[in-house]
């Protein structure tokens, strides 16, 4: 106990994780400590506290995690795709919506026999998307609809303060598919069916084509499913009118909500019946 004092000790607390023993010195009104391995001891700074007749010290520590929290995906219901889709019908695309569950992990218990208190009194959750907190997402589960990396922050709190841990992240990716075009020979146009995994905007462009867009309603999380109009312009339109046919290449970009664009293309032979 070199480096410390023993003056009327009254009450002992032992913290095995910090490798220390604490006791109250009634005579001097101090709380002293020493290393359990014979290391140098000292006196706890009690500035601002009333230590008259001090006795029976306890150790209060922030929560100590023993098993990290984790997140898991809730299995999706299996959807059976029809063997034959109707002509011009949007293709089948799996939804990107995903429900995640978060465990709180394990936390070290109180050590009553050593007067050490460290167990959490409350445990709270905060979901993160791309390392940023999602407003209002504070339950142990979260139904995600946007693309990105999702993680859960678990915060255990007691009288000494909070301890926060983030889980590893799970990723949601977007996808979209194009179906076979339906040619309208009377108008010289085509309808190109498509489907997306989630909400966003599909933009059509290409040489000799009029730009078109198919987009989700504001606030919607539902996938896009429908057709986008392919209509010629410029030289392609002149060729279509003079020869009754024109081959064009439709370029499509699906930009999911808060995500990066995905690209696809389709060669289409437009026909016009005079």
PDB file of C-alpha atoms in Angstrom:
ATOM      1  CA  UNK A   1       0.000   0.000   0.000  1.00  0.00           C
ATOM      2  CA  UNK A   2       2.950   2.312  -0.608  1.00  0.00           C
ATOM      3  CA  UNK A   3       1.971   5.797  -1.686  1.00  0.00           C
ATOM      4  CA  UNK A   4      -1.300   5.848   0.238  1.00  0.00           C
ATOM      5  CA  UNK A   5      -2.588   5.941   3.802  1.00  0.00           C
ATOM      6  CA  UNK A   6      -4.595   3.755   6.150  1.00  0.00           C
ATOM      7  CA  UNK A   7      -6.284   5.934   8.794  1.00  0.00           C
ATOM      8  CA  UNK A   8      -9.244   4.290  10.456  1.00  0.00           C
ATOM      9  CA  UNK A   9     -10.327   2.229   7.421  1.00  0.00           C
ATOM     10  CA  UNK A  10     -14.028   1.521   7.335  1.00  0.00           C
ATOM     11  CA  UNK A  11     -15.424  -0.468   4.402  1.00  0.00           C
ATOM     12  CA  UNK A  12     -13.640  -2.029   1.441  1.00  0.00           C
ATOM     13  CA  UNK A  13     -14.480  -2.153  -2.271  1.00  0.00           C
ATOM     14  CA  UNK A  14     -12.562  -4.404  -4.670  1.00  0.00           C
ATOM     15  CA  UNK A  15     -12.504  -3.868  -8.442  1.00  0.00           C
ATOM     16  CA  UNK A  16     -10.868  -6.957  -9.995  1.00  0.00           C
ATOM     17  CA  UNK A  17     -10.970  -5.571 -13.539  1.00  0.00           C
ATOM     18  CA  UNK A  18      -9.032  -2.444 -12.523  1.00  0.00           C
ATOM     19  CA  UNK A  19      -6.906  -4.539 -10.135  1.00  0.00           C
ATOM     20  CA  UNK A  20      -7.555  -2.159  -7.248  1.00  0.00           C
ATOM     21  CA  UNK A  21      -8.811  -2.159  -3.673  1.00  0.00           C
ATOM     22  CA  UNK A  22     -10.473   0.947  -2.175  1.00  0.00           C
ATOM     23  CA  UNK A  23     -11.163   1.858   1.454  1.00  0.00           C
ATOM     24  CA  UNK A  24     -12.521   4.822   3.406  1.00  0.00           C
ATOM     25  CA  UNK A  25     -10.279   6.588   5.937  1.00  0.00           C
ATOM     26  CA  UNK A  26     -12.683   7.808   8.610  1.00  0.00           C
ATOM     27  CA  UNK A  27     -10.018   9.714  10.548  1.00  0.00           C
ATOM     28  CA  UNK A  28      -8.776  11.813   7.601  1.00  0.00           C
ATOM     29  CA  UNK A  29     -11.999  11.889   5.569  1.00  0.00           C
ATOM     30  CA  UNK A  30     -10.385  10.433   2.454  1.00  0.00           C
ATOM     31  CA  UNK A  31     -10.886   7.484   0.113  1.00  0.00           C
ATOM     32  CA  UNK A  32      -7.667   5.649  -0.642  1.00  0.00           C
ATOM     33  CA  UNK A  33      -6.730   2.884  -3.047  1.00  0.00           C
ATOM     34  CA  UNK A  34      -3.925   0.459  -3.759  1.00  0.00           C
ATOM     35  CA  UNK A  35      -3.050  -1.997  -6.489  1.00  0.00           C
ATOM     36  CA  UNK A  36      -3.978  -5.613  -5.789  1.00  0.00           C
ATOM     37  CA  UNK A  37      -0.623  -6.599  -7.258  1.00  0.00           C
ATOM     38  CA  UNK A  38       1.319  -4.429  -4.808  1.00  0.00           C
ATOM     39  CA  UNK A  39       1.517  -1.439  -7.129  1.00  0.00           C
ATOM     40  CA  UNK A  40       1.649   2.160  -5.957  1.00  0.00           C
ATOM     41  CA  UNK A  41      -1.563   3.435  -4.394  1.00  0.00           C
ATOM     42  CA  UNK A  42      -3.018   6.879  -3.900  1.00  0.00           C
ATOM     43  CA  UNK A  43      -6.011   8.938  -2.822  1.00  0.00           C
ATOM     44  CA  UNK A  44      -9.198   9.531  -4.795  1.00  0.00           C
ATOM     45  CA  UNK A  45      -9.833  13.191  -5.633  1.00  0.00           C
ATOM     46  CA  UNK A  46     -13.001  14.107  -3.699  1.00  0.00           C
ATOM     47  CA  UNK A  47     -12.859  17.855  -4.272  1.00  0.00           C
ATOM     48  CA  UNK A  48     -16.308  19.387  -3.746  1.00  0.00           C
ATOM     49  CA  UNK A  49     -17.687  16.413  -1.803  1.00  0.00           C
ATOM     50  CA  UNK A  50     -18.472  16.171   1.911  1.00  0.00           C
ATOM     51  CA  UNK A  51     -16.258  13.374   3.223  1.00  0.00           C
ATOM     52  CA  UNK A  52     -16.919  13.819   6.935  1.00  0.00           C
ATOM     53  CA  UNK A  53     -17.314  10.370   8.548  1.00  0.00           C
ATOM     54  CA  UNK A  54     -16.754   8.740   5.122  1.00  0.00           C
ATOM     55  CA  UNK A  55     -17.325   4.972   5.088  1.00  0.00           C
ATOM     56  CA  UNK A  56     -18.208   2.012   2.914  1.00  0.00           C
ATOM     57  CA  UNK A  57     -17.013   3.187  -0.541  1.00  0.00           C
ATOM     58  CA  UNK A  58     -18.545   1.706  -3.671  1.00  0.00           C
ATOM     59  CA  UNK A  59     -17.248   1.733  -7.239  1.00  0.00           C
ATOM     60  CA  UNK A  60     -19.644   2.918  -9.964  1.00  0.00           C
ATOM     61  CA  UNK A  61     -18.442   2.289 -13.536  1.00  0.00           C
ATOM     62  CA  UNK A  62     -19.953   2.853 -16.970  1.00  0.00           C
ATOM     63  CA  UNK A  63     -21.363  -0.350 -18.540  1.00  0.00           C
ATOM     64  CA  UNK A  64     -18.815  -2.877 -19.770  1.00  0.00           C
ATOM     65  CA  UNK A  65     -19.656  -4.814 -22.938  1.00  0.00           C
ATOM     66  CA  UNK A  66     -18.775  -8.513 -23.045  1.00  0.00           C
ATOM     67  CA  UNK A  67     -20.494  -9.609 -26.291  1.00  0.00           C
ATOM     68  CA  UNK A  68     -20.869  -7.007 -29.085  1.00  0.00           C
ATOM     69  CA  UNK A  69     -24.373  -6.227 -30.405  1.00  0.00           C
ATOM     70  CA  UNK A  70     -25.224  -7.566 -33.856  1.00  0.00           C
ATOM     71  CA  UNK A  71     -27.867  -7.025 -36.537  1.00  0.00           C
ATOM     72  CA  UNK A  72     -29.575  -9.688 -38.622  1.00  0.00           C
ATOM     73  CA  UNK A  73     -31.897  -9.642 -41.614  1.00  0.00           C
ATOM     74  CA  UNK A  74     -35.447 -10.919 -41.232  1.00  0.00           C
ATOM     75  CA  UNK A  75     -35.980 -13.543 -43.983  1.00  0.00           C
ATOM     76  CA  UNK A  76     -38.252 -12.324 -46.762  1.00  0.00           C
ATOM     77  CA  UNK A  77     -41.346 -14.203 -47.788  1.00  0.00           C
ATOM     78  CA  UNK A  78     -40.639 -16.368 -50.840  1.00  0.00           C
ATOM     79  CA  UNK A  79     -42.428 -15.079 -53.931  1.00  0.00           C
ATOM     80  CA  UNK A  80     -43.273 -17.481 -56.725  1.00  0.00           C
ATOM     81  CA  UNK A  81     -42.688 -15.981 -60.159  1.00  0.00           C
ATOM     82  CA  UNK A  82     -45.130 -16.872 -62.888  1.00  0.00           C
ATOM     83  CA  UNK A  83     -43.644 -19.114 -65.559  1.00  0.00           C
ATOM     84  CA  UNK A  84     -44.894 -16.937 -68.377  1.00  0.00           C
ATOM     85  CA  UNK A  85     -45.436 -13.237 -68.061  1.00  0.00           C
ATOM     86  CA  UNK A  86     -47.853 -11.494 -70.386  1.00  0.00           C
ATOM     87  CA  UNK A  87     -46.372  -9.665 -73.344  1.00  0.00           C
ATOM     88  CA  UNK A  88     -45.376  -6.149 -72.357  1.00  0.00           C
ATOM     89  CA  UNK A  89     -45.722  -6.887 -68.629  1.00  0.00           C
ATOM     90  CA  UNK A  90     -43.015  -5.526 -66.318  1.00  0.00           C
ATOM     91  CA  UNK A  91     -40.341  -8.104 -65.403  1.00  0.00           C
ATOM     92  CA  UNK A  92     -40.083  -9.561 -61.915  1.00  0.00           C
ATOM     93  CA  UNK A  93     -37.638  -7.785 -59.568  1.00  0.00           C
ATOM     94  CA  UNK A  94     -37.087  -8.639 -55.915  1.00  0.00           C
ATOM     95  CA  UNK A  95     -37.927  -5.755 -53.567  1.00  0.00           C
ATOM     96  CA  UNK A  96     -35.009  -4.057 -51.863  1.00  0.00           C
ATOM     97  CA  UNK A  97     -37.090  -3.459 -48.703  1.00  0.00           C
ATOM     98  CA  UNK A  98     -35.502  -5.252 -45.768  1.00  0.00           C
ATOM     99  CA  UNK A  99     -36.260  -5.536 -42.042  1.00  0.00           C
ATOM    100  CA  UNK A 100     -33.319  -5.647 -39.636  1.00  0.00           C
ATOM    101  CA  UNK A 101     -33.222  -6.782 -36.010  1.00  0.00           C
ATOM    102  CA  UNK A 102     -30.633  -5.603 -33.491  1.00  0.00           C
ATOM    103  CA  UNK A 103     -29.452  -7.470 -30.406  1.00  0.00           C
ATOM    104  CA  UNK A 104     -28.236  -5.547 -27.368  1.00  0.00           C
ATOM    105  CA  UNK A 105     -25.243  -7.802 -26.849  1.00  0.00           C
ATOM    106  CA  UNK A 106     -24.096  -8.829 -23.374  1.00  0.00           C
ATOM    107  CA  UNK A 107     -23.001  -6.542 -20.554  1.00  0.00           C
ATOM    108  CA  UNK A 108     -20.960  -7.298 -17.467  1.00  0.00           C
ATOM    109  CA  UNK A 109     -23.045  -7.702 -14.276  1.00  0.00           C
ATOM    110  CA  UNK A 110     -22.582  -5.890 -10.972  1.00  0.00           C
ATOM    111  CA  UNK A 111     -20.016  -7.364  -8.578  1.00  0.00           C
ATOM    112  CA  UNK A 112     -22.008  -7.113  -5.357  1.00  0.00           C
ATOM    113  CA  UNK A 113     -19.414  -8.862  -3.242  1.00  0.00           C
ATOM    114  CA  UNK A 114     -16.825  -6.246  -4.251  1.00  0.00           C
ATOM    115  CA  UNK A 115     -19.220  -3.252  -4.109  1.00  0.00           C
ATOM    116  CA  UNK A 116     -18.665  -2.647  -7.826  1.00  0.00           C
ATOM    117  CA  UNK A 117     -21.702  -1.476  -9.829  1.00  0.00           C
ATOM    118  CA  UNK A 118     -21.442  -1.458 -13.631  1.00  0.00           C
ATOM    119  CA  UNK A 119     -24.559  -3.172 -15.045  1.00  0.00           C
ATOM    120  CA  UNK A 120     -26.652  -1.003 -17.395  1.00  0.00           C
ATOM    121  CA  UNK A 121     -29.894   0.440 -16.078  1.00  0.00           C
ATOM    122  CA  UNK A 122     -31.212   1.221 -19.568  1.00  0.00           C
ATOM    123  CA  UNK A 123     -30.349   0.085 -23.100  1.00  0.00           C
ATOM    124  CA  UNK A 124     -31.348   2.176 -26.129  1.00  0.00           C
ATOM    125  CA  UNK A 125     -31.060   1.775 -29.907  1.00  0.00           C
ATOM    126  CA  UNK A 126     -30.298   4.125 -32.788  1.00  0.00           C
ATOM    127  CA  UNK A 127     -30.239   2.986 -36.413  1.00  0.00           C
ATOM    128  CA  UNK A 128     -27.687   4.436 -38.816  1.00  0.00           C
ATOM    129  CA  UNK A 129     -27.698   4.663 -42.597  1.00  0.00           C
ATOM    130  CA  UNK A 130     -24.325   5.324 -44.186  1.00  0.00           C
ATOM    131  CA  UNK A 131     -22.973   6.130 -40.695  1.00  0.00           C
ATOM    132  CA  UNK A 132     -25.621   8.803 -40.078  1.00  0.00           C
ATOM    133  CA  UNK A 133     -28.444   8.495 -37.511  1.00  0.00           C
ATOM    134  CA  UNK A 134     -31.919   7.911 -38.979  1.00  0.00           C
ATOM    135  CA  UNK A 135     -34.388  10.285 -37.271  1.00  0.00           C
ATOM    136  CA  UNK A 136     -36.932   8.405 -35.157  1.00  0.00           C
ATOM    137  CA  UNK A 137     -35.367   4.965 -35.753  1.00  0.00           C
ATOM    138  CA  UNK A 138     -34.885   4.024 -32.100  1.00  0.00           C
ATOM    139  CA  UNK A 139     -36.510   0.573 -31.816  1.00  0.00           C
ATOM    140  CA  UNK A 140     -34.675  -2.752 -31.778  1.00  0.00           C
ATOM    141  CA  UNK A 141     -35.876  -3.425 -35.347  1.00  0.00           C
ATOM    142  CA  UNK A 142     -35.987  -1.263 -38.458  1.00  0.00           C
ATOM    143  CA  UNK A 143     -37.784  -1.637 -41.796  1.00  0.00           C
ATOM    144  CA  UNK A 144     -35.394  -0.207 -44.390  1.00  0.00           C
ATOM    145  CA  UNK A 145     -36.535   0.790 -47.881  1.00  0.00           C
ATOM    146  CA  UNK A 146     -33.602   2.841 -49.191  1.00  0.00           C
ATOM    147  CA  UNK A 147     -30.249   1.629 -50.475  1.00  0.00           C
ATOM    148  CA  UNK A 148     -27.220   2.030 -48.232  1.00  0.00           C
ATOM    149  CA  UNK A 149     -25.228   0.554 -45.347  1.00  0.00           C
ATOM    150  CA  UNK A 150     -27.273  -0.021 -42.206  1.00  0.00           C
ATOM    151  CA  UNK A 151     -25.913  -0.395 -38.674  1.00  0.00           C
ATOM    152  CA  UNK A 152     -27.331  -0.215 -35.167  1.00  0.00           C
ATOM    153  CA  UNK A 153     -25.886   1.805 -32.269  1.00  0.00           C
ATOM    154  CA  UNK A 154     -26.593   0.271 -28.872  1.00  0.00           C
ATOM    155  CA  UNK A 155     -26.128   2.549 -25.849  1.00  0.00           C
ATOM    156  CA  UNK A 156     -26.071   1.089 -22.329  1.00  0.00           C
ATOM    157  CA  UNK A 157     -26.405   3.642 -19.533  1.00  0.00           C
ATOM    158  CA  UNK A 158     -26.161   3.683 -15.750  1.00  0.00           C
ATOM    159  CA  UNK A 159     -25.399   6.291 -13.090  1.00  0.00           C
ATOM    160  CA  UNK A 160     -21.787   6.600 -14.237  1.00  0.00           C
ATOM    161  CA  UNK A 161     -22.739   7.412 -17.819  1.00  0.00           C
ATOM    162  CA  UNK A 162     -23.243   5.750 -21.229  1.00  0.00           C
ATOM    163  CA  UNK A 163     -21.276   3.208 -23.251  1.00  0.00           C
ATOM    164  CA  UNK A 164     -22.155   3.132 -26.978  1.00  0.00           C
ATOM    165  CA  UNK A 165     -21.242   0.458 -29.519  1.00  0.00           C
ATOM    166  CA  UNK A 166     -21.994   0.254 -33.263  1.00  0.00           C
ATOM    167  CA  UNK A 167     -22.672  -3.042 -35.001  1.00  0.00           C
ATOM    168  CA  UNK A 168     -21.082  -3.968 -38.294  1.00  0.00           C
ATOM    169  CA  UNK A 169     -23.096  -2.754 -41.283  1.00  0.00           C
ATOM    170  CA  UNK A 170     -25.366  -4.674 -43.650  1.00  0.00           C
ATOM    171  CA  UNK A 171     -25.865  -3.367 -47.180  1.00  0.00           C
ATOM    172  CA  UNK A 172     -29.004  -2.900 -49.296  1.00  0.00           C
ATOM    173  CA  UNK A 173     -28.443  -2.650 -53.035  1.00  0.00           C
ATOM    174  CA  UNK A 174     -30.877  -1.527 -55.736  1.00  0.00           C
ATOM    175  CA  UNK A 175     -31.645  -3.335 -58.979  1.00  0.00           C
ATOM    176  CA  UNK A 176     -33.885  -2.973 -62.026  1.00  0.00           C
ATOM    177  CA  UNK A 177     -34.740  -4.945 -65.146  1.00  0.00           C
ATOM    178  CA  UNK A 178     -36.107  -4.273 -68.610  1.00  0.00           C
ATOM    179  CA  UNK A 179     -38.684  -6.397 -70.385  1.00  0.00           C
ATOM    180  CA  UNK A 180     -39.388  -6.889 -74.091  1.00  0.00           C
ATOM    181  CA  UNK A 181     -40.696  -3.797 -75.920  1.00  0.00           C
ATOM    182  CA  UNK A 182     -44.190  -3.615 -77.379  1.00  0.00           C
ATOM    183  CA  UNK A 183     -44.084  -1.939 -80.800  1.00  0.00           C
ATOM    184  CA  UNK A 184     -46.882   0.387 -81.897  1.00  0.00           C
ATOM    185  CA  UNK A 185     -46.713   0.384 -85.711  1.00  0.00           C
ATOM    186  CA  UNK A 186     -49.503   2.941 -86.060  1.00  0.00           C
ATOM    187  CA  UNK A 187     -47.630   5.565 -84.039  1.00  0.00           C
ATOM    188  CA  UNK A 188     -44.082   4.432 -84.668  1.00  0.00           C
ATOM    189  CA  UNK A 189     -43.377   4.175 -80.957  1.00  0.00           C
ATOM    190  CA  UNK A 190     -42.663   1.446 -78.441  1.00  0.00           C
ATOM    191  CA  UNK A 191     -43.454   0.809 -74.814  1.00  0.00           C
ATOM    192  CA  UNK A 192     -40.562  -0.605 -72.818  1.00  0.00           C
ATOM    193  CA  UNK A 193     -41.662  -2.421 -69.647  1.00  0.00           C
ATOM    194  CA  UNK A 194     -39.439  -2.155 -66.602  1.00  0.00           C
ATOM    195  CA  UNK A 195     -39.428  -2.799 -62.880  1.00  0.00           C
ATOM    196  CA  UNK A 196     -37.220  -1.538 -60.059  1.00  0.00           C
ATOM    197  CA  UNK A 197     -36.409  -2.876 -56.613  1.00  0.00           C
ATOM    198  CA  UNK A 198     -37.484   0.331 -54.894  1.00  0.00           C
ATOM    199  CA  UNK A 199     -38.543   3.958 -55.254  1.00  0.00           C
ATOM    200  CA  UNK A 200     -36.644   6.405 -57.438  1.00  0.00           C
ATOM    201  CA  UNK A 201     -36.458   7.742 -60.986  1.00  0.00           C
ATOM    202  CA  UNK A 202     -35.909   5.957 -64.305  1.00  0.00           C
ATOM    203  CA  UNK A 203     -34.678   8.228 -67.088  1.00  0.00           C
ATOM    204  CA  UNK A 204     -34.605   7.276 -70.776  1.00  0.00           C
ATOM    205  CA  UNK A 205     -32.181   8.866 -73.213  1.00  0.00           C
ATOM    206  CA  UNK A 206     -30.334   7.959 -76.386  1.00  0.00           C
ATOM    207  CA  UNK A 207     -29.371   9.216 -79.803  1.00  0.00           C
ATOM    208  CA  UNK A 208     -32.465   9.892 -81.865  1.00  0.00           C
ATOM    209  CA  UNK A 209     -34.838   9.458 -78.896  1.00  0.00           C
ATOM    210  CA  UNK A 210     -36.960  11.848 -76.898  1.00  0.00           C
ATOM    211  CA  UNK A 211     -36.037  11.930 -73.208  1.00  0.00           C
ATOM    212  CA  UNK A 212     -38.589  10.362 -70.927  1.00  0.00           C
ATOM    213  CA  UNK A 213     -38.903   9.780 -67.177  1.00  0.00           C
ATOM    214  CA  UNK A 214     -40.784   7.429 -64.906  1.00  0.00           C
ATOM    215  CA  UNK A 215     -40.607   8.401 -61.247  1.00  0.00           C
ATOM    216  CA  UNK A 216     -42.094   7.533 -57.898  1.00  0.00           C
ATOM    217  CA  UNK A 217     -44.619   9.736 -56.169  1.00  0.00           C
ATOM    218  CA  UNK A 218     -43.220  12.018 -53.487  1.00  0.00           C
ATOM    219  CA  UNK A 219     -42.726  10.117 -50.235  1.00  0.00           C
ATOM    220  CA  UNK A 220     -43.465   6.731 -51.804  1.00  0.00           C
ATOM    221  CA  UNK A 221     -41.288   3.732 -50.942  1.00  0.00           C
ATOM    222  CA  UNK A 222     -42.949   1.363 -53.434  1.00  0.00           C
ATOM    223  CA  UNK A 223     -40.938  -0.035 -56.362  1.00  0.00           C
ATOM    224  CA  UNK A 224     -41.575   1.326 -59.842  1.00  0.00           C
ATOM    225  CA  UNK A 225     -43.388  -1.011 -62.217  1.00  0.00           C
ATOM    226  CA  UNK A 226     -44.702   0.004 -65.613  1.00  0.00           C
ATOM    227  CA  UNK A 227     -43.626   1.076 -69.086  1.00  0.00           C
ATOM    228  CA  UNK A 228     -41.702   4.004 -70.476  1.00  0.00           C
ATOM    229  CA  UNK A 229     -42.421   5.409 -73.943  1.00  0.00           C
ATOM    230  CA  UNK A 230     -39.748   5.122 -76.613  1.00  0.00           C
ATOM    231  CA  UNK A 231     -40.265   7.839 -79.226  1.00  0.00           C
ATOM    232  CA  UNK A 232     -37.959   8.814 -82.088  1.00  0.00           C
ATOM    233  CA  UNK A 233     -36.777  12.310 -82.953  1.00  0.00           C
ATOM    234  CA  UNK A 234     -34.437  13.999 -85.414  1.00  0.00           C
ATOM    235  CA  UNK A 235     -32.784  11.744 -88.032  1.00  0.00           C
ATOM    236  CA  UNK A 236     -34.293   8.600 -86.484  1.00  0.00           C
ATOM    237  CA  UNK A 237     -37.785  10.071 -86.886  1.00  0.00           C
ATOM    238  CA  UNK A 238     -37.109  11.076 -90.497  1.00  0.00           C
ATOM    239  CA  UNK A 239     -35.845   7.583 -91.278  1.00  0.00           C
ATOM    240  CA  UNK A 240     -38.890   6.073 -89.584  1.00  0.00           C
ATOM    241  CA  UNK A 241     -41.238   8.204 -91.691  1.00  0.00           C
ATOM    242  CA  UNK A 242     -39.422   7.589 -94.966  1.00  0.00           C
ATOM    243  CA  UNK A 243     -38.490   3.921 -94.639  1.00  0.00           C
ATOM    244  CA  UNK A 244     -41.040   2.765 -92.081  1.00  0.00           C
ATOM    245  CA  UNK A 245     -38.378   1.496 -89.696  1.00  0.00           C
ATOM    246  CA  UNK A 246     -35.572   2.822 -87.544  1.00  0.00           C
ATOM    247  CA  UNK A 247     -33.256   1.049 -85.136  1.00  0.00           C
ATOM    248  CA  UNK A 248     -32.521   2.953 -81.933  1.00  0.00           C
ATOM    249  CA  UNK A 249     -30.670   2.232 -78.706  1.00  0.00           C
ATOM    250  CA  UNK A 250     -32.527   3.216 -75.573  1.00  0.00           C
ATOM    251  CA  UNK A 251     -30.298   4.060 -72.604  1.00  0.00           C
ATOM    252  CA  UNK A 252     -31.917   3.883 -69.196  1.00  0.00           C
ATOM    253  CA  UNK A 253     -30.688   4.970 -65.795  1.00  0.00           C
ATOM    254  CA  UNK A 254     -32.419   4.041 -62.543  1.00  0.00           C
ATOM    255  CA  UNK A 255     -31.534   6.359 -59.664  1.00  0.00           C
ATOM    256  CA  UNK A 256     -32.894   4.907 -56.408  1.00  0.00           C
ATOM    257  CA  UNK A 257     -33.924   7.263 -53.617  1.00  0.00           C
ATOM    258  CA  UNK A 258     -30.705   8.540 -51.999  1.00  0.00           C
ATOM    259  CA  UNK A 259     -28.611   6.182 -54.117  1.00  0.00           C
ATOM    260  CA  UNK A 260     -26.350   6.113 -57.174  1.00  0.00           C
ATOM    261  CA  UNK A 261     -27.648   5.492 -60.700  1.00  0.00           C
ATOM    262  CA  UNK A 262     -27.691   2.049 -62.332  1.00  0.00           C
ATOM    263  CA  UNK A 263     -27.371   1.807 -66.114  1.00  0.00           C
ATOM    264  CA  UNK A 264     -29.006  -0.450 -68.723  1.00  0.00           C
ATOM    265  CA  UNK A 265     -29.668  -0.299 -72.463  1.00  0.00           C
ATOM    266  CA  UNK A 266     -31.976  -1.897 -75.033  1.00  0.00           C
ATOM    267  CA  UNK A 267     -31.830  -1.963 -78.841  1.00  0.00           C
ATOM    268  CA  UNK A 268     -35.289  -1.446 -80.330  1.00  0.00           C
ATOM    269  CA  UNK A 269     -36.465  -1.603 -83.915  1.00  0.00           C
ATOM    270  CA  UNK A 270     -39.243   0.971 -84.296  1.00  0.00           C
ATOM    271  CA  UNK A 271     -41.833   0.397 -87.036  1.00  0.00           C
ATOM    272  CA  UNK A 272     -44.293   2.725 -88.695  1.00  0.00           C
ATOM    273  CA  UNK A 273     -47.043   1.375 -90.879  1.00  0.00           C
ATOM    274  CA  UNK A 274     -47.988   3.905 -93.596  1.00  0.00           C
TER     275      UNK A 274
END
